[in-house]
mmCIF file of C-alpha atoms in Angstrom:
data_model
loop_
_atom_site.group_PDB
_atom_site.id
_atom_site.type_symbol
_atom_site.label_atom_id
_atom_site.label_comp_id
_atom_site.label_asym_id
_atom_site.label_seq_id
_atom_site.Cartn_x
_atom_site.Cartn_y
_atom_site.Cartn_z
ATOM 1 C CA GLY A 1 7.683 2.050 -4.712
ATOM 2 C CA ALA A 2 3.709 2.721 -4.575
ATOM 3 C CA VAL A 3 1.718 1.157 -6.921
ATOM 4 C CA VAL A 4 -1.368 2.811 -8.505
ATOM 5 C CA SER A 5 -3.500 0.644 -10.855
ATOM 6 C CA GLN A 6 -6.147 1.720 -13.132
ATOM 7 C CA HIS A 7 -9.097 -0.434 -14.597
ATOM 8 C CA PRO A 8 -10.111 -1.422 -17.491
ATOM 9 C CA SER A 9 -6.239 -1.062 -19.093
ATOM 10 C CA ARG A 10 -7.779 -0.483 -22.542
ATOM 11 C CA VAL A 11 -11.863 -0.021 -23.081
ATOM 12 C CA ILE A 12 -13.280 0.248 -26.873
ATOM 13 C CA CYS A 13 -16.719 1.813 -26.711
ATOM 14 C CA LYS A 14 -19.519 3.384 -29.318
ATOM 15 C CA SER A 15 -19.776 7.000 -29.339
ATOM 16 C CA GLY A 16 -22.664 8.105 -27.059
ATOM 17 C CA THR A 17 -21.393 6.378 -24.403
ATOM 18 C CA SER A 18 -19.604 6.517 -21.151
ATOM 19 C CA VAL A 19 -16.969 4.896 -19.552
ATOM 20 C CA LYS A 20 -15.613 4.873 -16.544
ATOM 21 C CA ILE A 21 -11.974 4.279 -15.459
ATOM 22 C CA GLU A 22 -10.623 3.102 -11.684
ATOM 23 C CA CYS A 23 -7.880 4.110 -10.237
ATOM 24 C CA ARG A 24 -6.782 2.513 -7.272
ATOM 25 C CA SER A 25 -3.547 3.116 -4.859
ATOM 26 C CA LEU A 26 -3.287 -0.403 -3.410
ATOM 27 C CA ASP A 27 -1.297 0.478 -0.745
ATOM 28 C CA PHE A 28 -1.212 3.375 0.501
ATOM 29 C CA GLN A 29 -4.092 6.687 1.339
ATOM 30 C CA ALA A 30 -3.251 9.265 -1.655
ATOM 31 C CA THR A 31 -5.182 12.282 -0.891
ATOM 32 C CA THR A 32 -5.206 13.515 -3.854
ATOM 33 C CA MET A 33 -5.304 11.928 -7.052
ATOM 34 C CA PHE A 34 -4.548 13.356 -10.360
ATOM 35 C CA TRP A 35 -6.090 12.426 -13.784
ATOM 36 C CA TYR A 36 -4.003 13.239 -17.100
ATOM 37 C CA ARG A 37 -5.086 12.807 -20.998
ATOM 38 C CA GLN A 38 -1.560 11.646 -23.040
ATOM 39 C CA PHE A 39 -2.532 11.801 -26.763
ATOM 40 C CA PRO A 40 0.144 10.245 -29.595
ATOM 41 C CA LYS A 41 3.414 11.528 -29.596
ATOM 42 C CA GLN A 42 2.142 14.066 -27.153
ATOM 43 C CA SER A 43 2.992 14.650 -23.939
ATOM 44 C CA LEU A 44 0.921 14.213 -20.935
ATOM 45 C CA MET A 45 -1.556 16.965 -20.439
ATOM 46 C CA LEU A 46 -2.899 17.297 -16.698
ATOM 47 C CA MET A 47 -6.933 17.365 -16.831
ATOM 48 C CA ALA A 48 -8.127 17.433 -13.299
ATOM 49 C CA THR A 49 -6.628 16.730 -9.655
ATOM 50 C CA SER A 50 -9.944 14.945 -7.245
ATOM 51 C CA ASN A 51 -9.384 15.242 -3.785
ATOM 52 C CA GLU A 52 -10.578 13.447 -1.571
ATOM 53 C CA GLY A 53 -13.876 14.094 -0.264
ATOM 54 C CA SER A 54 -14.271 17.557 -2.279
ATOM 55 C CA LYS A 55 -15.161 18.661 -6.082
ATOM 56 C CA ALA A 56 -12.320 18.134 -8.502
ATOM 57 C CA THR A 57 -10.100 21.239 -9.788
ATOM 58 C CA TYR A 58 -9.975 20.888 -13.381
ATOM 59 C CA GLU A 59 -7.238 22.575 -15.868
ATOM 60 C CA GLN A 60 -8.313 25.190 -18.074
ATOM 61 C CA GLY A 61 -10.245 23.871 -21.595
ATOM 62 C CA VAL A 62 -11.249 20.828 -19.784
ATOM 63 C CA GLU A 63 -14.905 20.235 -19.244
ATOM 64 C CA LYS A 64 -16.056 19.432 -16.442
ATOM 65 C CA ASP A 65 -19.778 17.859 -17.548
ATOM 66 C CA LYS A 66 -18.187 15.988 -19.568
ATOM 67 C CA PHE A 67 -14.869 14.305 -17.651
ATOM 68 C CA LEU A 68 -17.329 12.834 -14.667
ATOM 69 C CA ILE A 69 -14.656 12.600 -10.850
ATOM 70 C CA ASN A 70 -15.474 11.094 -9.000
ATOM 71 C CA HIS A 71 -12.799 10.653 -5.022
ATOM 72 C CA ALA A 72 -14.829 8.649 -2.765
ATOM 73 C CA SER A 73 -11.909 7.168 -0.324
ATOM 74 C CA LEU A 74 -8.888 7.813 -0.214
ATOM 75 C CA THR A 75 -8.074 4.656 -2.702
ATOM 76 C CA LEU A 76 -10.188 5.046 -4.943
ATOM 77 C CA SER A 77 -10.549 8.186 -7.826
ATOM 78 C CA THR A 78 -13.063 7.290 -10.866
ATOM 79 C CA LEU A 79 -13.120 9.354 -14.517
ATOM 80 C CA THR A 80 -15.975 9.174 -16.028
ATOM 81 C CA VAL A 81 -15.872 10.213 -20.041
ATOM 82 C CA THR A 82 -19.719 10.801 -20.270
ATOM 83 C CA SER A 83 -21.591 9.989 -23.765
ATOM 84 C CA ALA A 84 -17.766 9.743 -25.195
ATOM 85 C CA HIS A 85 -16.629 10.510 -28.952
ATOM 86 C CA PRO A 86 -13.684 9.346 -30.912
ATOM 87 C CA GLU A 87 -11.721 12.740 -30.466
ATOM 88 C CA ASP A 88 -11.844 11.434 -26.689
ATOM 89 C CA SER A 89 -9.892 8.303 -27.783
ATOM 90 C CA SER A 90 -6.914 9.075 -25.993
ATOM 91 C CA PHE A 91 -4.802 7.295 -22.743
ATOM 92 C CA TYR A 92 -5.474 8.797 -20.105
ATOM 93 C CA ILE A 93 -3.147 8.049 -16.879
ATOM 94 C CA CYS A 94 -3.845 8.831 -13.424
ATOM 95 C CA SER A 95 -0.729 9.107 -11.050
ATOM 96 C CA ALA A 96 -1.351 9.710 -6.963
ATOM 97 C CA ARG A 97 0.769 11.575 -4.130
ATOM 98 C CA VAL A 98 1.860 9.814 -1.525
ATOM 99 C CA ARG A 99 3.462 12.559 0.928
ATOM 100 C CA GLY A 100 7.034 11.461 2.785
ATOM 101 C CA GLN A 101 9.696 12.222 3.515
ATOM 102 C CA GLY A 102 10.344 15.898 3.289
ATOM 103 C CA TYR A 103 8.878 16.375 -0.356
ATOM 104 C CA ASN A 104 6.777 14.071 -2.173
ATOM 105 C CA GLU A 105 6.436 12.031 -5.067
ATOM 106 C CA GLN A 106 3.680 11.243 -7.654
ATOM 107 C CA PHE A 107 2.887 7.702 -8.373
ATOM 108 C CA PHE A 108 1.602 6.642 -12.297
ATOM 109 C CA GLY A 109 -0.704 5.062 -12.517
ATOM 110 C CA PRO A 110 -0.885 2.097 -15.728
ATOM 111 C CA GLY A 111 -3.385 3.917 -18.381
ATOM 112 C CA THR A 112 -6.271 2.926 -19.998
ATOM 113 C CA ARG A 113 -6.448 3.182 -23.498
ATOM 114 C CA LEU A 114 -9.490 4.352 -24.991
ATOM 115 C CA THR A 115 -11.037 4.328 -27.838
ATOM 116 C CA VAL A 116 -14.412 5.639 -29.513
ATOM 117 C CA LEU A 117 -15.757 4.675 -32.130
ATOM 118 C CA LEU B 1 4.284 26.704 -12.609
ATOM 119 C CA ALA B 2 7.885 27.077 -14.001
ATOM 120 C CA LYS B 3 8.768 25.920 -17.597
ATOM 121 C CA THR B 4 10.761 23.240 -18.721
ATOM 122 C CA THR B 5 12.826 22.805 -21.543
ATOM 123 C CA GLN B 6 14.757 19.617 -23.185
ATOM 124 C CA PRO B 7 15.919 18.369 -26.105
ATOM 125 C CA ILE B 8 13.786 16.441 -28.848
ATOM 126 C CA SER B 9 15.461 13.720 -28.743
ATOM 127 C CA MET B 10 18.736 12.037 -28.912
ATOM 128 C CA ASP B 11 20.933 8.581 -29.846
ATOM 129 C CA SER B 12 22.980 6.512 -27.820
ATOM 130 C CA TYR B 13 24.669 3.642 -27.580
ATOM 131 C CA GLU B 14 24.029 0.435 -25.475
ATOM 132 C CA GLY B 15 27.183 0.612 -22.740
ATOM 133 C CA GLN B 16 27.041 4.784 -23.201
ATOM 134 C CA GLU B 17 26.436 7.277 -20.240
ATOM 135 C CA VAL B 18 23.783 9.470 -21.389
ATOM 136 C CA ASN B 19 23.405 12.545 -19.829
ATOM 137 C CA ILE B 20 20.249 14.948 -20.467
ATOM 138 C CA THR B 21 20.020 18.021 -19.559
ATOM 139 C CA CYS B 22 16.789 19.924 -18.202
ATOM 140 C CA SER B 23 16.313 23.987 -18.183
ATOM 141 C CA HIS B 24 14.531 25.165 -15.805
ATOM 142 C CA ASN B 25 15.326 29.284 -15.722
ATOM 143 C CA ASN B 26 12.606 29.829 -13.275
ATOM 144 C CA ILE B 27 12.643 27.389 -10.748
ATOM 145 C CA ALA B 28 11.497 28.635 -7.584
ATOM 146 C CA THR B 29 12.971 28.165 -4.253
ATOM 147 C CA ASN B 30 10.922 25.606 -3.010
ATOM 148 C CA ASP B 31 9.970 23.511 -6.061
ATOM 149 C CA TYR B 32 11.495 19.989 -5.930
ATOM 150 C CA ILE B 33 13.117 18.798 -9.304
ATOM 151 C CA THR B 34 11.603 15.460 -10.696
ATOM 152 C CA TRP B 35 12.781 12.809 -14.007
ATOM 153 C CA TYR B 36 10.403 10.314 -15.649
ATOM 154 C CA GLN B 37 11.004 7.321 -17.425
ATOM 155 C CA GLN B 38 8.013 6.243 -19.840
ATOM 156 C CA PHE B 39 7.709 3.393 -22.205
ATOM 157 C CA PRO B 40 5.017 3.106 -25.057
ATOM 158 C CA SER B 41 1.443 2.545 -24.416
ATOM 159 C CA GLN B 42 3.011 3.083 -20.095
ATOM 160 C CA GLY B 43 2.148 5.627 -17.171
ATOM 161 C CA PRO B 44 5.855 7.295 -16.528
ATOM 162 C CA ARG B 45 7.339 5.855 -13.733
ATOM 163 C CA PHE B 46 9.271 7.484 -11.084
ATOM 164 C CA ILE B 47 13.953 7.718 -11.787
ATOM 165 C CA ILE B 48 14.185 10.530 -8.943
ATOM 166 C CA GLN B 49 14.201 13.798 -7.936
ATOM 167 C CA GLY B 50 15.689 16.291 -5.857
ATOM 168 C CA TYR B 51 16.580 19.686 -4.692
ATOM 169 C CA LYS B 52 20.220 20.790 -5.387
ATOM 170 C CA THR B 53 24.288 19.599 -6.008
ATOM 171 C CA LYS B 54 24.240 15.818 -6.561
ATOM 172 C CA VAL B 55 21.410 12.764 -6.142
ATOM 173 C CA THR B 56 22.259 8.436 -6.620
ATOM 174 C CA ASN B 57 19.971 5.480 -7.368
ATOM 175 C CA GLU B 58 20.160 2.625 -8.263
ATOM 176 C CA VAL B 59 19.664 3.845 -11.742
ATOM 177 C CA ALA B 60 20.313 7.213 -12.485
ATOM 178 C CA SER B 61 22.273 10.230 -11.043
ATOM 179 C CA LEU B 62 20.755 13.662 -11.259
ATOM 180 C CA PHE B 63 22.937 16.912 -11.365
ATOM 181 C CA ILE B 64 21.823 20.670 -10.187
ATOM 182 C CA PRO B 65 23.792 23.380 -10.528
ATOM 183 C CA ALA B 66 24.238 26.129 -7.844
ATOM 184 C CA ASP B 67 21.302 28.063 -9.256
ATOM 185 C CA ARG B 68 19.189 25.695 -9.626
ATOM 186 C CA LYS B 69 18.443 26.979 -13.527
ATOM 187 C CA SER B 70 19.131 23.929 -15.022
ATOM 188 C CA SER B 71 19.625 19.802 -14.420
ATOM 189 C CA THR B 72 21.239 16.620 -15.868
ATOM 190 C CA LEU B 73 19.552 13.254 -15.276
ATOM 191 C CA SER B 74 23.222 10.469 -15.893
ATOM 192 C CA LEU B 75 21.902 7.391 -17.175
ATOM 193 C CA PRO B 76 25.134 4.724 -17.045
ATOM 194 C CA ARG B 77 25.811 2.006 -19.478
ATOM 195 C CA VAL B 78 22.766 2.734 -21.073
ATOM 196 C CA SER B 79 21.225 -0.393 -22.549
ATOM 197 C CA LEU B 80 18.427 -1.171 -26.165
ATOM 198 C CA SER B 81 16.078 -1.640 -22.493
ATOM 199 C CA ASP B 82 16.566 2.757 -21.963
ATOM 200 C CA THR B 83 14.403 3.976 -25.142
ATOM 201 C CA ALA B 84 11.987 5.931 -23.773
ATOM 202 C CA VAL B 85 10.843 9.378 -23.258
ATOM 203 C CA TYR B 86 12.062 10.976 -20.306
ATOM 204 C CA TYR B 87 10.214 14.164 -19.073
ATOM 205 C CA CYS B 88 11.648 16.556 -16.248
ATOM 206 C CA LEU B 89 9.222 18.044 -13.992
ATOM 207 C CA VAL B 90 9.963 20.776 -12.048
ATOM 208 C CA GLY B 91 7.309 22.102 -8.417
ATOM 209 C CA ASP B 92 6.562 21.541 -5.281
ATOM 210 C CA SER B 93 2.880 19.865 -5.097
ATOM 211 C CA ASN B 94 3.688 19.925 -1.958
ATOM 212 C CA ALA B 95 1.787 23.125 -1.397
ATOM 213 C CA GLY B 96 -0.604 22.055 -4.361
ATOM 214 C CA ASN B 97 1.472 22.987 -7.470
ATOM 215 C CA MET B 98 1.053 20.169 -10.356
ATOM 216 C CA LEU B 99 4.115 17.869 -11.914
ATOM 217 C CA THR B 100 3.603 19.658 -14.944
ATOM 218 C CA PHE B 101 4.768 17.702 -18.281
ATOM 219 C CA GLY B 102 7.015 19.487 -20.597
ATOM 220 C CA GLY B 103 7.435 17.968 -24.347
ATOM 221 C CA GLY B 104 10.373 15.372 -22.948
ATOM 222 C CA THR B 105 13.474 14.156 -24.729
ATOM 223 C CA ARG B 106 12.971 10.742 -26.733
ATOM 224 C CA LEU B 107 15.688 9.086 -26.449
ATOM 225 C CA MET B 108 16.826 6.371 -28.724
ATOM 226 C CA VAL B 109 19.696 3.190 -27.551
ATOM 227 C CA LYS B 110 21.194 1.709 -30.424
ATOM 228 C CA PRO B 111 22.801 -1.950 -30.127
#
């Protein structure tokens, strides 16, 4: 299947700093990428949808000025957590949509564990 | 968006067949049913997808009745490494409908 990578896999930062997470589709072009957040023992929650060359669409309750998303190319989307605080500590997962054979699939990255001290 | 309902957890033993059922009463005509597996601290992994009747691949089978209001993921002869959370999702990402995750089913396979 299609491969999606994330970098970094784990990051620890001080409160108030900004953190950038990269999501790359390695062997395909992804016109749409999705960003999810997952707290311990909980399900994935969609944060935003990122379309190449246009502004991201954020889910209700997600602050677009705090979670900056850039989808500059068909293989790269970035999520920047600005002025991170301890409550932003979570597991962030991206996915990319693949077109093929009459229906779409989403392939997920391995996730990024963010810990804000 | 169609909402899904799954059992919160299931226990099984190695070598057994496991069937996880998902209810999606409000599934739309263009929606597909997709199942993902997730291990701790990893991204979800695609298992299988279907629209109706039965779909089988090398790891699982998916049974979908005619009314499509439910689906059953069947894992043949599970092993300890199948211990994970399994998510059932419905949606038509072709139309831009996002795949929304429900609570998932936490499967524990015991020796």
